[in-house]
Amino acid sequence: MKYHCRRRPQERKMSVPTIVSPPLLVSVAVMTVMFSGLVSVAESAIGVNWGTISFHKLKPSTVVDLLKDNKIQKVKLFEADPLVLRALMGSGIQVMVGIPNEMLAALSSSPAAADLWVRQNVSAYVGKGGADIRFIAVGNEPFLTSYNGQFQSYVIPAMANLQQSLVRANLAGYIKLVVPCNADAYEGNVPSQGAFRSELTQIMTQLVSFLNSNGSPFVVNIYPFLSLYGNSEFPQDYAFFEGTTHPVIDGANTYTNAFDGNYDTLIAALSKMGYGQMPIVIGEVGWPTDGAVGANLTAAEVFNQGLIKHVLSNKGTPLRPAVPPMDVYLFSLLDEGAKSTLPGNFERHWGIFSFDGQAKYALDLGLGNKKLKNAKNVQYLPARWCIANPNRDLSEVANHMKLACNVADCTTLNYGGSCNAIGAKGNVSYAFNSYYQLQMQNEKSCNFDGLGMVTFLDPSVGDCRFLVGVTDTSASFRPYQRWVVGCILMLWQVWAFRV
């Protein structure tokens, strides 16, 4: 029985891993000695992914306080955002900082570019009272099938240059390089048959050897939700941790959840290369709360709580009993309303907190708090909303709605979304308000040729929440702008050094 799983574009690109689906993010404080035959594990804890592709950004300091209030001690970043790294300085939170795939070519071709990146994005923040950077993620799922190999040749040379840069900066003994891989890098009809995709055999052999030699874990992203979303034949109960009527029988082993099956498929693939005991980190795993059928608050709570309980039980998996993942990072901390919806509208709704740091549901992270604590001192815009004017004919509203939703986030209005059933006028109001809040409640942004009006009565209905924006829009660049500017500066300075 072959169950497939899917994924997303850059932040999450669509892909088709195999057998069972992808999982979560729990951070396991693990003292690991990386020799090919030894895995040493202490105890599991929870980490989170902190993405920043949002229209309404909280101040980084507010997010760091949110992490600390919830006793989250590990965080994974997708890029080296200066404002975020500064906010993490002195927090004691362990950090995995990411390098976007688009920067790999420059880093692979120039040791000077690697030196510059390490100097600007690592050395500048570490040290006494600094950010506790433990890992550098070289790319994000660079081997994803949907990338058609465009980043593949850059990964190992970039890692080699970055490793030497860390050595020159006297950081190689403390900061480790990793490569977050999508679960589509390996496949197998049952876990024991797991193997890396044939076209990846050579590069995976090089990667795993590099990781092992430098004391780094293998990082994988697992998403059972995407298996369920992308395959109508995928048994729903197999995506969760409460037992299933469709177990996968693999010889003497029985798999009752997609996470374990997917995880053991990777272990089998690593074993075929002689690294069956390599420590594994779950770079991303979670469940969205909106934007698709099956993406809702109840399912997200059941999945994430089941995952946390499963990992913290230290039961391990059939191929690795009593040895849980080294670290598990939940995806994700906050909703990101500006992400691409190419994989699906759910892409903007993975957070365990909404964009403003408010807990979506009760969740015990196993870190001392029995439930999530909300962000404090969030600065909101005034409590007012833009809605459809009840006294106007809305027959000509289509173009206005299209304009609003092309700019703002209207994904909850689509089939399976939390606002899908609020009626035609409600849909118009939701679209108008989303645009209005994005424009920082500018009076003219609620005009829509007289079809909109401002109200001071919250129009939210049931689970359909009409948001009010936050006043801090963060002075940081958008992620795309950041890496473009970073690449330009890096290449210019490398050229200057040579001249």
PDB file of N, CA, C and O in Angstrom, residues 186-210:
ATOM      1  N   TYR A 186      12.948  10.771  -0.783  1.00  0.00           N
ATOM      2  CA  TYR A 186      13.025   9.305  -0.673  1.00  0.00           C
ATOM      3  C   TYR A 186      11.664   8.690  -0.957  1.00  0.00           C
ATOM      4  O   TYR A 186      10.635   9.367  -0.950  1.00  0.00           O
ATOM      5  N   GLU A 187      11.652   7.396  -1.196  1.00  0.00           N
ATOM      6  CA  GLU A 187      10.403   6.721  -1.552  1.00  0.00           C
ATOM      7  C   GLU A 187      10.477   5.252  -1.176  1.00  0.00           C
ATOM      8  O   GLU A 187      11.548   4.709  -0.931  1.00  0.00           O
ATOM      9  N   GLY A 188       9.314   4.610  -1.133  1.00  0.00           N
ATOM     10  CA  GLY A 188       9.230   3.189  -0.812  1.00  0.00           C
ATOM     11  C   GLY A 188       7.787   2.784  -0.616  1.00  0.00           C
ATOM     12  O   GLY A 188       7.000   3.533  -0.049  1.00  0.00           O
ATOM     13  N   ASN A 189       7.408   1.627  -1.115  1.00  0.00           N
ATOM     14  CA  ASN A 189       6.025   1.154  -0.954  1.00  0.00           C
ATOM     15  C   ASN A 189       5.704   0.857   0.501  1.00  0.00           C
ATOM     16  O   ASN A 189       4.565   0.993   0.939  1.00  0.00           O
ATOM     17  N   VAL A 190       6.693   0.413   1.239  1.00  0.00           N
ATOM     18  CA  VAL A 190       6.595   0.239   2.692  1.00  0.00           C
ATOM     19  C   VAL A 190       7.886   0.798   3.276  1.00  0.00           C
ATOM     20  O   VAL A 190       8.892   0.937   2.563  1.00  0.00           O
ATOM     21  N   PRO A 191       7.911   1.162   4.547  1.00  0.00           N
ATOM     22  CA  PRO A 191       9.099   1.814   5.115  1.00  0.00           C
ATOM     23  C   PRO A 191      10.407   1.071   4.889  1.00  0.00           C
ATOM     24  O   PRO A 191      11.422   1.703   4.560  1.00  0.00           O
ATOM     25  N   SER A 192      10.420  -0.241   5.050  1.00  0.00           N
ATOM     26  CA  SER A 192      11.675  -0.992   4.929  1.00  0.00           C
ATOM     27  C   SER A 192      12.276  -0.924   3.529  1.00  0.00           C
ATOM     28  O   SER A 192      13.453  -1.209   3.333  1.00  0.00           O
ATOM     29  N   GLN A 193      11.463  -0.532   2.538  1.00  0.00           N
ATOM     30  CA  GLN A 193      11.956  -0.414   1.168  1.00  0.00           C
ATOM     31  C   GLN A 193      12.458   1.002   0.852  1.00  0.00           C
ATOM     32  O   GLN A 193      12.783   1.318  -0.290  1.00  0.00           O
ATOM     33  N   GLY A 194      12.499   1.854   1.862  1.00  0.00           N
ATOM     34  CA  GLY A 194      12.871   3.247   1.652  1.00  0.00           C
ATOM     35  C   GLY A 194      14.225   3.405   0.974  1.00  0.00           C
ATOM     36  O   GLY A 194      15.203   2.739   1.314  1.00  0.00           O
ATOM     37  N   ALA A 195      14.271   4.303  -0.001  1.00  0.00           N
ATOM     38  CA  ALA A 195      15.514   4.619  -0.713  1.00  0.00           C
ATOM     39  C   ALA A 195      15.391   6.041  -1.262  1.00  0.00           C
ATOM     40  O   ALA A 195      14.292   6.503  -1.577  1.00  0.00           O
ATOM     41  N   PHE A 196      16.520   6.725  -1.371  1.00  0.00           N
ATOM     42  CA  PHE A 196      16.498   8.052  -1.971  1.00  0.00           C
ATOM     43  C   PHE A 196      16.198   7.926  -3.456  1.00  0.00           C
ATOM     44  O   PHE A 196      16.520   6.917  -4.089  1.00  0.00           O
ATOM     45  N   ARG A 197      15.557   8.945  -4.010  1.00  0.00           N
ATOM     46  CA  ARG A 197      15.265   8.947  -5.435  1.00  0.00           C
ATOM     47  C   ARG A 197      16.537   8.661  -6.219  1.00  0.00           C
ATOM     48  O   ARG A 197      17.615   9.164  -5.883  1.00  0.00           O
ATOM     49  N   SER A 198      16.415   7.879  -7.268  1.00  0.00           N
ATOM     50  CA  SER A 198      17.596   7.417  -7.998  1.00  0.00           C
ATOM     51  C   SER A 198      18.471   8.566  -8.488  1.00  0.00           C
ATOM     52  O   SER A 198      19.706   8.489  -8.444  1.00  0.00           O
ATOM     53  N   GLU A 199      17.848   9.671  -8.939  1.00  0.00           N
ATOM     54  CA  GLU A 199      18.643  10.787  -9.441  1.00  0.00           C
ATOM     55  C   GLU A 199      19.348  11.549  -8.327  1.00  0.00           C
ATOM     56  O   GLU A 199      20.198  12.404  -8.584  1.00  0.00           O
ATOM     57  N   LEU A 200      18.999  11.244  -7.062  1.00  0.00           N
ATOM     58  CA  LEU A 200      19.632  11.904  -5.923  1.00  0.00           C
ATOM     59  C   LEU A 200      20.675  11.029  -5.234  1.00  0.00           C
ATOM     60  O   LEU A 200      21.310  11.480  -4.271  1.00  0.00           O
ATOM     61  N   THR A 201      20.849   9.817  -5.706  1.00  0.00           N
ATOM     62  CA  THR A 201      21.728   8.880  -5.004  1.00  0.00           C
ATOM     63  C   THR A 201      23.130   9.452  -4.787  1.00  0.00           C
ATOM     64  O   THR A 201      23.670   9.422  -3.675  1.00  0.00           O
ATOM     65  N   GLN A 202      23.729  10.002  -5.846  1.00  0.00           N
ATOM     66  CA  GLN A 202      25.095  10.505  -5.729  1.00  0.00           C
ATOM     67  C   GLN A 202      25.186  11.696  -4.782  1.00  0.00           C
ATOM     68  O   GLN A 202      26.038  11.722  -3.892  1.00  0.00           O
ATOM     69  N   ILE A 203      24.290  12.667  -4.964  1.00  0.00           N
ATOM     70  CA  ILE A 203      24.383  13.866  -4.127  1.00  0.00           C
ATOM     71  C   ILE A 203      23.993  13.566  -2.685  1.00  0.00           C
ATOM     72  O   ILE A 203      24.560  14.136  -1.748  1.00  0.00           O
ATOM     73  N   MET A 204      23.055  12.642  -2.469  1.00  0.00           N
ATOM     74  CA  MET A 204      22.698  12.281  -1.099  1.00  0.00           C
ATOM     75  C   MET A 204      23.836  11.534  -0.411  1.00  0.00           C
ATOM     76  O   MET A 204      24.058  11.698   0.793  1.00  0.00           O
ATOM     77  N   THR A 205      24.562  10.750  -1.162  1.00  0.00           N
ATOM     78  CA  THR A 205      25.731  10.073  -0.596  1.00  0.00           C
ATOM     79  C   THR A 205      26.755  11.102  -0.135  1.00  0.00           C
ATOM     80  O   THR A 205      27.325  11.005   0.961  1.00  0.00           O
ATOM     81  N   GLN A 206      26.967  12.125  -0.967  1.00  0.00           N
ATOM     82  CA  GLN A 206      27.894  13.189  -0.592  1.00  0.00           C
ATOM     83  C   GLN A 206      27.381  13.980   0.604  1.00  0.00           C
ATOM     84  O   GLN A 206      28.142  14.293   1.533  1.00  0.00           O
ATOM     85  N   LEU A 207      26.076  14.293   0.582  1.00  0.00           N
ATOM     86  CA  LEU A 207      25.490  15.090   1.664  1.00  0.00           C
ATOM     87  C   LEU A 207      25.570  14.366   2.998  1.00  0.00           C
ATOM     88  O   LEU A 207      26.012  14.934   4.002  1.00  0.00           O
ATOM     89  N   VAL A 208      25.144  13.111   3.011  1.00  0.00           N
ATOM     90  CA  VAL A 208      25.115  12.364   4.265  1.00  0.00           C
ATOM     91  C   VAL A 208      26.528  12.153   4.800  1.00  0.00           C
ATOM     92  O   VAL A 208      26.767  12.229   6.017  1.00  0.00           O
ATOM     93  N   SER A 209      27.484  11.922   3.915  1.00  0.00           N
ATOM     94  CA  SER A 209      28.871  11.785   4.343  1.00  0.00           C
ATOM     95  C   SER A 209      29.378  13.084   4.954  1.00  0.00           C
ATOM     96  O   SER A 209      30.046  13.079   5.998  1.00  0.00           O
ATOM     97  N   PHE A 210      29.028  14.212   4.331  1.00  0.00           N
ATOM     98  CA  PHE A 210      29.420  15.527   4.860  1.00  0.00           C
ATOM     99  C   PHE A 210      28.799  15.752   6.235  1.00  0.00           C
ATOM    100  O   PHE A 210      29.483  16.183   7.175  1.00  0.00           O
TER     101      PHE A 210
END
